[in-house]
Coordinates of C-alpha atoms in Angstrom, one line a residue:
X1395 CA -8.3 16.8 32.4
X1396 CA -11.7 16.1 30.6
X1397 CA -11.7 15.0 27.2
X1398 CA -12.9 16.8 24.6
X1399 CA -16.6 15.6 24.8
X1400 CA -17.3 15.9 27.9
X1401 CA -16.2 20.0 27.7
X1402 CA -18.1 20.3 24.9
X1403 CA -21.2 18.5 26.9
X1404 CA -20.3 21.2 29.7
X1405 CA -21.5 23.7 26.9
X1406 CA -24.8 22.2 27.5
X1407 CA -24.8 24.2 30.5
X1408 CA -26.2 28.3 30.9
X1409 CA -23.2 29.3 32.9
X1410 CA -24.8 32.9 33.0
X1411 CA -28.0 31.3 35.1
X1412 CA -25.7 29.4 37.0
X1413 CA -24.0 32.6 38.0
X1414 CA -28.0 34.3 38.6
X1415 CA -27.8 31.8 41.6
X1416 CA -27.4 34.7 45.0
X1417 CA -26.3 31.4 47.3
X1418 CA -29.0 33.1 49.7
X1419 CA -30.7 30.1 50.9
X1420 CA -34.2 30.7 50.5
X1421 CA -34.2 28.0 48.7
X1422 CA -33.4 25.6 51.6
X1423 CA -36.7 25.1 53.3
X1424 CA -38.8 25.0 50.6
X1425 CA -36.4 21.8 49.1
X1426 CA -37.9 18.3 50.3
X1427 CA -34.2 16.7 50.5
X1428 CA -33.2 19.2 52.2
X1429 CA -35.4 19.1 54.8
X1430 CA -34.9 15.7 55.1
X1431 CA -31.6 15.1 55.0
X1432 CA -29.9 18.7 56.0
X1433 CA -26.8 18.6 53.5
X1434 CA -25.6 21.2 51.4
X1435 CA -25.3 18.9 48.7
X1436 CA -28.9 18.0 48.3
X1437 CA -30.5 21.4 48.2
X1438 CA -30.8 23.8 45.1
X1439 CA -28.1 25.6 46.1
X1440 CA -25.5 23.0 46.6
X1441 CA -26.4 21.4 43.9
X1442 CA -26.3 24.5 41.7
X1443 CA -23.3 25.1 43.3
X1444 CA -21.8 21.6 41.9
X1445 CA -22.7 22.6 38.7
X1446 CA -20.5 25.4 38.8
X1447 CA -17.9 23.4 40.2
X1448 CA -18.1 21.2 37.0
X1449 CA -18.6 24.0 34.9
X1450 CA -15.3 25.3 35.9
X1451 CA -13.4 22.1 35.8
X1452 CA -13.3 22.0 39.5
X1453 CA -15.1 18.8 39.5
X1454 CA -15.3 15.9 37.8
X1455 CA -19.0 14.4 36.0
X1456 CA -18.8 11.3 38.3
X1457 CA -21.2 8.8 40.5
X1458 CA -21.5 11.5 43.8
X1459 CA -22.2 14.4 40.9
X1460 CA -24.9 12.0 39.7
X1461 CA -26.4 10.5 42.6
X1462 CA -26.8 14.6 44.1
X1463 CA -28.3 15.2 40.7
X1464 CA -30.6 12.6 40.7
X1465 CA -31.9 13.1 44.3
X1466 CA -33.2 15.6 44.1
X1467 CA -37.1 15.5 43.3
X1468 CA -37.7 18.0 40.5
X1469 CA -40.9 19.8 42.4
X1470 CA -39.2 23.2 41.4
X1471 CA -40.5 24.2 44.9
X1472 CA -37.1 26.3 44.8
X1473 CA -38.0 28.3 42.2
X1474 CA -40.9 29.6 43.4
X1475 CA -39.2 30.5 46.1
X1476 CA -36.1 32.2 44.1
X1477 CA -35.8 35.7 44.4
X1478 CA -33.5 35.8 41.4
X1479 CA -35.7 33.5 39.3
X1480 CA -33.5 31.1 38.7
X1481 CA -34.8 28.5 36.4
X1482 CA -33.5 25.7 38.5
X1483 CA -35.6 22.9 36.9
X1484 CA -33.8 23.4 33.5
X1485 CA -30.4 23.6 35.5
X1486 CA -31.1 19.8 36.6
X1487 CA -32.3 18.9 34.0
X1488 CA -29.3 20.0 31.8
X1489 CA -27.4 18.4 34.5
X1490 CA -28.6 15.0 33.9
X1491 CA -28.7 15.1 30.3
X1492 CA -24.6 15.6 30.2
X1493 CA -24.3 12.9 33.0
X1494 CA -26.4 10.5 31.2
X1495 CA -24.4 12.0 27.6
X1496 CA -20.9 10.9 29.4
X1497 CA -22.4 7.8 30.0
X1498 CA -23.2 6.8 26.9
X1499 CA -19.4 8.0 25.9
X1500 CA -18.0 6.1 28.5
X1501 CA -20.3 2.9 27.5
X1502 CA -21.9 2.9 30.8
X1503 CA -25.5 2.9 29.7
X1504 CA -28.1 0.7 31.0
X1505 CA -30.1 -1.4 28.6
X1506 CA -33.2 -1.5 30.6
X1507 CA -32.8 2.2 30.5
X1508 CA -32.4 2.0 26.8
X1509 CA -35.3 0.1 26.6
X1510 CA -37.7 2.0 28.7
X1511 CA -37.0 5.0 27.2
X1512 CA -36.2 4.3 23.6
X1513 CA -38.0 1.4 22.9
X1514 CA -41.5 1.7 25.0
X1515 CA -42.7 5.2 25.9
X1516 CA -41.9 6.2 22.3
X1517 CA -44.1 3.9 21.4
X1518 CA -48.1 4.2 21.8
X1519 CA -49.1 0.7 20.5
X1520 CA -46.7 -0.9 22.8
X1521 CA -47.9 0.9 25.8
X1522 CA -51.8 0.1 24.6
X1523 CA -50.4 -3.4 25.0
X1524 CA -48.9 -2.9 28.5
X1525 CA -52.2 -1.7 29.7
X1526 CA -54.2 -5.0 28.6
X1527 CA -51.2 -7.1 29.9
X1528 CA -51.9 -5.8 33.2
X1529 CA -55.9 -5.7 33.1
X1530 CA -55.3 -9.3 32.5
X1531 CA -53.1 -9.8 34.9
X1532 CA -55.3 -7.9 37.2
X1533 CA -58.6 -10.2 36.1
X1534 CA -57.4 -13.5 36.0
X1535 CA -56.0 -12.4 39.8
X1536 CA -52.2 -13.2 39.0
X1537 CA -51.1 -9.9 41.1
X1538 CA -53.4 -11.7 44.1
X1539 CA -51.8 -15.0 43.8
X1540 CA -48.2 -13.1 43.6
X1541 CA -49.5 -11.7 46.7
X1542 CA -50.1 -15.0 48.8
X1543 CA -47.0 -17.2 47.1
X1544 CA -44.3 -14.9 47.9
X1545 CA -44.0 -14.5 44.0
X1546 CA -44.5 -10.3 44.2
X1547 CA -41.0 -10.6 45.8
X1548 CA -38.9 -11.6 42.8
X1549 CA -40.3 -7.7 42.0
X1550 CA -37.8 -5.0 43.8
X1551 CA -39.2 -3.3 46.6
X1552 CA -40.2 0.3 45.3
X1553 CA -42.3 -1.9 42.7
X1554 CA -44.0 -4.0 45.3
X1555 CA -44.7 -1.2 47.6
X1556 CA -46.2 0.7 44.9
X1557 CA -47.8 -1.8 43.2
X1558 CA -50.3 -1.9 46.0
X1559 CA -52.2 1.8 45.4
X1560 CA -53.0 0.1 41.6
X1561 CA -56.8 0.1 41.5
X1562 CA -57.6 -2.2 38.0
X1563 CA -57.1 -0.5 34.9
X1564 CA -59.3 -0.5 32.0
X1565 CA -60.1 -3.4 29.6
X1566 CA -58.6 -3.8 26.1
X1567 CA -62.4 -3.2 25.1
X1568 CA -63.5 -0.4 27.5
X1569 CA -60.6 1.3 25.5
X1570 CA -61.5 0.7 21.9
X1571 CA -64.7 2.3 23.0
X1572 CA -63.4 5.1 23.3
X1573 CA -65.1 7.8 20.7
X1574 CA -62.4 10.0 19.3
X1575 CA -65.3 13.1 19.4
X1576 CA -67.1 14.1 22.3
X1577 CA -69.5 16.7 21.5
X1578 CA -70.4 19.3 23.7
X1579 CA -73.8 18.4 25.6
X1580 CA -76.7 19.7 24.2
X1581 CA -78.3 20.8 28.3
X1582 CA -74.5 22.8 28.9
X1583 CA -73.0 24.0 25.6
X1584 CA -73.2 27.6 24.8
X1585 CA -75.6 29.9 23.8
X1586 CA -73.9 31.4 21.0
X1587 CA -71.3 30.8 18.5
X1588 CA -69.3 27.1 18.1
X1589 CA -68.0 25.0 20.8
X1590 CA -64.1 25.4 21.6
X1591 CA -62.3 22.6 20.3
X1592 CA -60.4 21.0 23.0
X1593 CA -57.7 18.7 22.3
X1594 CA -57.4 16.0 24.7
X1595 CA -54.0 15.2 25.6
X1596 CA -54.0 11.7 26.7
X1597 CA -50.6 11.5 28.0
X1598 CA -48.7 7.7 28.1
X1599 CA -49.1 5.9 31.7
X1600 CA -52.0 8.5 32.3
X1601 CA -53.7 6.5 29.6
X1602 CA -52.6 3.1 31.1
X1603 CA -53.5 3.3 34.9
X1604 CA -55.9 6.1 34.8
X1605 CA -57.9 5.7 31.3
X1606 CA -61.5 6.3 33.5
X1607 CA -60.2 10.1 34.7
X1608 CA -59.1 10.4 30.7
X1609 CA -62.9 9.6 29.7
X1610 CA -64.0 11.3 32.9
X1611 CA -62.2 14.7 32.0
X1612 CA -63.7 14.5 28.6
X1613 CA -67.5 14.0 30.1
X1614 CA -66.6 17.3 32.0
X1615 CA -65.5 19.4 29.4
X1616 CA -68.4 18.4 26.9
X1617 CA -70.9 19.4 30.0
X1618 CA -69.0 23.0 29.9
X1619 CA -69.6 23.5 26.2
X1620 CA -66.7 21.9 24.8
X1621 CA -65.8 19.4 21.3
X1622 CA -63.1 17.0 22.8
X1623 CA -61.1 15.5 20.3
X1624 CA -59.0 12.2 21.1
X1625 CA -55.7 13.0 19.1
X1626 CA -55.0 9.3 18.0
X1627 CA -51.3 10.3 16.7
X1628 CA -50.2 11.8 19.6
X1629 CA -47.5 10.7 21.8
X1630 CA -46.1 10.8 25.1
X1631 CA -45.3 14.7 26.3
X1632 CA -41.2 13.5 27.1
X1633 CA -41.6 14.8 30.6
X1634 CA -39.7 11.8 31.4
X1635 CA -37.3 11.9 29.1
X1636 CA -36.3 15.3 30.0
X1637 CA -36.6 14.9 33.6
X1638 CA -34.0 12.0 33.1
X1639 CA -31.4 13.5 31.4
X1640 CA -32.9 12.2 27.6
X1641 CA -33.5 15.6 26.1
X1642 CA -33.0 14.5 22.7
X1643 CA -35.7 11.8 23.2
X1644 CA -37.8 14.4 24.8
X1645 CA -37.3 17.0 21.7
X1646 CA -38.4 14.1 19.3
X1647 CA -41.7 13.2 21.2
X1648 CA -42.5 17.3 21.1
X1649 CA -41.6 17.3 17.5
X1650 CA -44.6 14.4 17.1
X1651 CA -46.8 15.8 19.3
X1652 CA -46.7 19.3 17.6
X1653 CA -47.5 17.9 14.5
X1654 CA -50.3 15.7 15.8
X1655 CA -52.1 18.7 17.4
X1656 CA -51.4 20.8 14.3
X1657 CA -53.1 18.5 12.1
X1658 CA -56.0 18.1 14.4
X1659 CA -57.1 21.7 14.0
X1660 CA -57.6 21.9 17.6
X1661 CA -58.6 25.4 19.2
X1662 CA -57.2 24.6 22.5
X1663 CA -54.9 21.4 24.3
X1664 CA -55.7 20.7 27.4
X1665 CA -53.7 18.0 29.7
X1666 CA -55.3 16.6 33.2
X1667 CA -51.9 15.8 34.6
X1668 CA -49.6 18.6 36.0
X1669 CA -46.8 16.7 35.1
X1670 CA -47.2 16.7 31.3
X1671 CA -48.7 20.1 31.6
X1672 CA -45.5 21.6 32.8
X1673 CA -43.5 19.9 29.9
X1674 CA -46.1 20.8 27.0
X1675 CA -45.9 24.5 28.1
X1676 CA -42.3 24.7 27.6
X1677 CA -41.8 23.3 24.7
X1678 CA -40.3 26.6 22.8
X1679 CA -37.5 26.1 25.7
X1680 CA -36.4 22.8 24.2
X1681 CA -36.2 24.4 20.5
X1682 CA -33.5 27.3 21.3
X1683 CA -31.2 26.2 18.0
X1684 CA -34.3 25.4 15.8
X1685 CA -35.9 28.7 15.0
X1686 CA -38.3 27.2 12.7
X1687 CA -39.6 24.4 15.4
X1688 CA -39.3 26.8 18.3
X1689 CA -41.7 28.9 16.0
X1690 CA -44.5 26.2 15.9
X1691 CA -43.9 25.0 20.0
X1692 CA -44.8 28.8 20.5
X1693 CA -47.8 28.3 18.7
X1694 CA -48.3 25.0 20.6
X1695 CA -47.9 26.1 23.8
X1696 CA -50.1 29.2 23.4
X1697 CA -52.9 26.8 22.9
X1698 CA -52.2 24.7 26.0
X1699 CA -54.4 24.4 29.1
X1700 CA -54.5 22.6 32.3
X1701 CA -58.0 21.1 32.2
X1702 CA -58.8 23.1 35.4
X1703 CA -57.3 26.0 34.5
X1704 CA -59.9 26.0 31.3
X1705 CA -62.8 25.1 33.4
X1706 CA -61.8 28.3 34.7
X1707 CA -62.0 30.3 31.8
X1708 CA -65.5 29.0 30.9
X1709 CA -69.2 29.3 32.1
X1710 CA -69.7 27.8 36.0
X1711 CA -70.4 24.0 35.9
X1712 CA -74.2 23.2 36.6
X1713 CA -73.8 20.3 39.3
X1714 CA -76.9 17.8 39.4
X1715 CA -75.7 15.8 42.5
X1716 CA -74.6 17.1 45.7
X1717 CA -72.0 16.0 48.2
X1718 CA -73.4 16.9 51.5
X1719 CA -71.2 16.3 54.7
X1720 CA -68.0 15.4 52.8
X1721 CA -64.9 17.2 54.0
X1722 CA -62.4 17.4 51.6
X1723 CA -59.0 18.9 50.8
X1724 CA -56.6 19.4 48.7
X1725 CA -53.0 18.5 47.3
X1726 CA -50.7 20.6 44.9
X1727 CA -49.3 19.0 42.3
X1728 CA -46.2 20.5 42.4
X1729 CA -45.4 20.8 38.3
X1730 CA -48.8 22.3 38.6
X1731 CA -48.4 24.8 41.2
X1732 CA -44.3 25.5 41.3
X1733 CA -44.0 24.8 37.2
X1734 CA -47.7 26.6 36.0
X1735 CA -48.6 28.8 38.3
X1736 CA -52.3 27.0 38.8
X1737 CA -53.2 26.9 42.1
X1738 CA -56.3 28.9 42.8
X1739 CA -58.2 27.5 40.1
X1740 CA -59.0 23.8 41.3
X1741 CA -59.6 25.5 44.7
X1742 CA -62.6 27.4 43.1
X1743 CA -64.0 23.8 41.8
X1744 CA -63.9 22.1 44.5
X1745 CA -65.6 25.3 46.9
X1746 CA -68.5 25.5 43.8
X1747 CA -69.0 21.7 44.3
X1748 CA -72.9 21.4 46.2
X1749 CA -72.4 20.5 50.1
X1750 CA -68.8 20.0 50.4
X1751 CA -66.8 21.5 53.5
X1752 CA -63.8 22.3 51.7
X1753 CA -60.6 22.8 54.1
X1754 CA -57.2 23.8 53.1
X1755 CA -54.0 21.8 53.9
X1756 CA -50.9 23.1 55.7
X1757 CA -48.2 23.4 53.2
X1758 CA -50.5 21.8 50.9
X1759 CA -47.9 22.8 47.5
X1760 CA -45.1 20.8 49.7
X1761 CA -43.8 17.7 47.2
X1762 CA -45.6 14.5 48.1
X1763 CA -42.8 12.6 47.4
X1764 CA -43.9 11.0 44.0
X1765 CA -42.0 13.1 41.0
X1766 CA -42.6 11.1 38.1
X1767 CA -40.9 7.6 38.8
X1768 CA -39.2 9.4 41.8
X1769 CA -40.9 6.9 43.7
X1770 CA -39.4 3.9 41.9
X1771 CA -35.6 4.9 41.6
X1772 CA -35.6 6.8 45.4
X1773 CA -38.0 4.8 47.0
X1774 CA -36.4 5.6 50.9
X1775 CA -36.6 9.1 50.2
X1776 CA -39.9 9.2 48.7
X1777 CA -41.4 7.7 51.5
X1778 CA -40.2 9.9 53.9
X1779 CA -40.7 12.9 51.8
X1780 CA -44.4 11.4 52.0
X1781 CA -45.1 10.4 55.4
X1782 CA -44.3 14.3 56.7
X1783 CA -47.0 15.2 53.8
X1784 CA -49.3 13.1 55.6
X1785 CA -49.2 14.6 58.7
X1786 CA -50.6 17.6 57.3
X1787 CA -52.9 15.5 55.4
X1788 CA -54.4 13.5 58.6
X1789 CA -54.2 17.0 60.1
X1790 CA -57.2 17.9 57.5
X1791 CA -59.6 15.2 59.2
X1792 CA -60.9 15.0 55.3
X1793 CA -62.7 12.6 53.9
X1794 CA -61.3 13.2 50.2
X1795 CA -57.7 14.2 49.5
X1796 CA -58.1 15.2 46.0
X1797 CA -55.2 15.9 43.9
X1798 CA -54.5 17.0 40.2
X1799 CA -51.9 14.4 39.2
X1800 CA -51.8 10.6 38.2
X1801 CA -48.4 10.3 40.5
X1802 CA -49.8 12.6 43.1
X1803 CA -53.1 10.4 43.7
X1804 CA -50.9 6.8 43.1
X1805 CA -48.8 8.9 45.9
X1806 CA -51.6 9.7 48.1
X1807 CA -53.4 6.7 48.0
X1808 CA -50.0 4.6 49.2
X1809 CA -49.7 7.2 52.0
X1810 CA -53.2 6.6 53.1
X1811 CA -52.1 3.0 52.9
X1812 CA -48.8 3.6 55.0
X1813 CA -50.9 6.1 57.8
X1814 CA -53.5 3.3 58.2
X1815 CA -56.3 5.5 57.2
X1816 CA -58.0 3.4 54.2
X1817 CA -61.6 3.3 56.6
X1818 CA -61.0 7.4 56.7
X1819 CA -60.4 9.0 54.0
X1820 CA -59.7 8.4 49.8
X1821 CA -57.9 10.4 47.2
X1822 CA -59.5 11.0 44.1
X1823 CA -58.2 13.1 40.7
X1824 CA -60.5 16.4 40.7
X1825 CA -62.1 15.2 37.1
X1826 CA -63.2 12.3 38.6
X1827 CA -64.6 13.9 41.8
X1828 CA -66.7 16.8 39.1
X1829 CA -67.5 14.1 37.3
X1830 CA -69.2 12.5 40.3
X1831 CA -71.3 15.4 40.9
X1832 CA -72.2 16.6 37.5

């Protein structure tokens, strides 16, 4: 029988949207594990069903429950495909957050887990100190010489692998730099009344391994009319917290971020990374016994923005450059398509971008494989996951595979890698490509 704690961490669980679940299967080919492997178990709807199971006693929380849990990719693919609307990605994510609970009760917890997720991405500064670690790294050519001695080996695999689609981050003094204000260019601002107010939302590894496409995003905005504010006190949006079953980590990062952006005075937030997007939207859904909090993430979310998704919403870029002859296509990030519903909007972008010969991918909102640090804890899977996306990719014949996400484009650029297409073809993260052009 389970012990008192671990039914009241069942409780966790919304037994009614458990029960929404029809078992109809639509869900099956639209669910990368499933397609890869073909078991019950590692599709929405077995794994739904599992919860039940546990729900009910049937089962116990144990090491198959967990490993089924953690398989599965978190694209929320299913859910688009759901006729019932069943809000599977907060199933999972409930599911992880009592394995990881009865865990900790049992004393089973990691302490490089502990660490990652208590001690570093809570912290800003120590991340800021990550990211000059590894430009250093990077300049004095240590990750070369690892390279030749055999030393990159002591690293585990999925870190090797991926440590390869790494271009060089930014120095410790590109990034103090950094102006906390953009103002809105003079040449593109608008003709009447003030600029919007755009908070930037900086995000944690964003910040580390793609600091350019931060400063590039902000260059964009200011040539559409916008203020761009650097929010120094924010923190990381606990995406990856929540995804890995540390909601009350993830609820504490919201709490700081909401004040942050509150103090800021900030007309609009917007985010470059579908990822953090997804999370920062549904913030009021991790406040349901906190009226008074849930209250301000309302206000919070109402004000978010995916940075393409605002582009949308304001006058037409005026491009200065053209990019005649390039083909390119592109790549759904899926907490951008599946959890936000934006998927028309980069399309326009791109197609209003001078000279290019813009063609769409098959299946192009199909998971790369990438899914936070997916890539790092499932590494087999990923990889297979991301060499069927690059079929449809090399199917393209593009020149640019350009995508919406920091994991997406690490992703993307270590499939190019894998299909042997480096000469071919690059990917690029759509503010940097605009940024290109304008």
């Amino acid at each position: 029988m389970p012990d008192a704690n671990l039914i009241q961490l069942l409780d966790n669980f919304d037994r009614e949207e458990i029960l929404n679940c029809m078992q109809c299967g639509f869900c099956l080919p639209a669910c990368p594990t499933y397609r890869q492997t073909g078991k019950e178990a590692a599709s929405p709807r077995g794994r739904i069903a599992l919860m039940k199971a546990v729900v009910d006693r049937q089962l116990d929380v144990d090491g198959e429950f967990e490993d089924n849990m953690y398989l599965c990719l978190g694209c929320r693919a299913c859910e688009t495909a759901c006729p019932a609307g069943v809000p599977y990605g907060s199933l999972v994510e409930t599911a992880r957050d009592v394995v990881e609970r009865n865990k900790e009760h049992a004393g089973g917890r990691s302490a490089v887990r502990d660490f990652v997720f208590a001690e570093l991405f809570v912290h800003p500064d120590r991340l800021d100190r990550l990211a000059g670690m590894l430009w250093a790294s990077q300049a004095l050519g240590l990750q070369k010489l690892a390279d030749k001695t055999g030393l990159i080996n002591i690293l585990p695999r999925p870190m090797r692998e991926m440590q390869t689609a790494v271009n060089p981050v930014a120095s410790p003094w590109q990034r103090m730099k950094r102006e906390t204000v953009v103002p809105p260019e003079p040449a593109f601002g608008r003709s009447e009344g003030k600029p919007l107010r755009v908070g930037m939302f900086k995000g944690c590894i964003m910040d580390v391994m793609f600091f350019e496409t931060n400063q590039a995003t902000a260059r964009v905005l200011s040539k559409a009319g916008c203020e761009v504010v650097f929010v120094e006190e924010q923190a990381c949006c606990g995406a990856l917290h929540a995804h890995s079953g540390e909601k009350n980590g993830a609820i504490e990062l919201a709490k700081r971020n909401i004040e942050a952006f509150e103090a800021a005075g900030v007309d609009l937030i917007v985010n470059n990374a579908g990822g953090c997007g997804a999370a920062l939207k549904e913030y009021h859904h991790w406040f349901h016994e906190d009226p008074k909090w849930q209250a301000r993430a309302m206000s919070f979310v109402s004000k978010c923005r995916d940075a393409n998704e605002l582009l949308a919403e304001l006058p037409a870029l005026s491009f200065r450059r053209e990019l005649s002859g390039v083909r390119i296509t592109y790549q759904d990030s899926c907490h951008l398509a599946h959890g936000q519903g934006v998927r028309t909007q980069p399309r326009h972008l791109l197609q209003s971008v001078p000279g290019v010969e813009y063609v769409e991918m098959m299946e192009a909102d199909r998971c790369c494989g990438s899914a936070g640090i997916y890539n790092i804890t499932n590494f087999d899977m990923s990889m297979e996951v991301l060499d069927e996306k690059m079929e449809n990719v090399k199917a393209t014949r593009a020149h640019v595979v350009v995508t919406s996400n920091p994991g997406c484009l690490l992703q993307m650029r270590k499939g190019i890698q894998r299909a042997g297409a480096e000469a071919q073809m690059e990917a690029v993260h759509i503010m940097d490509l605009l940024d290109r052009v304008l």
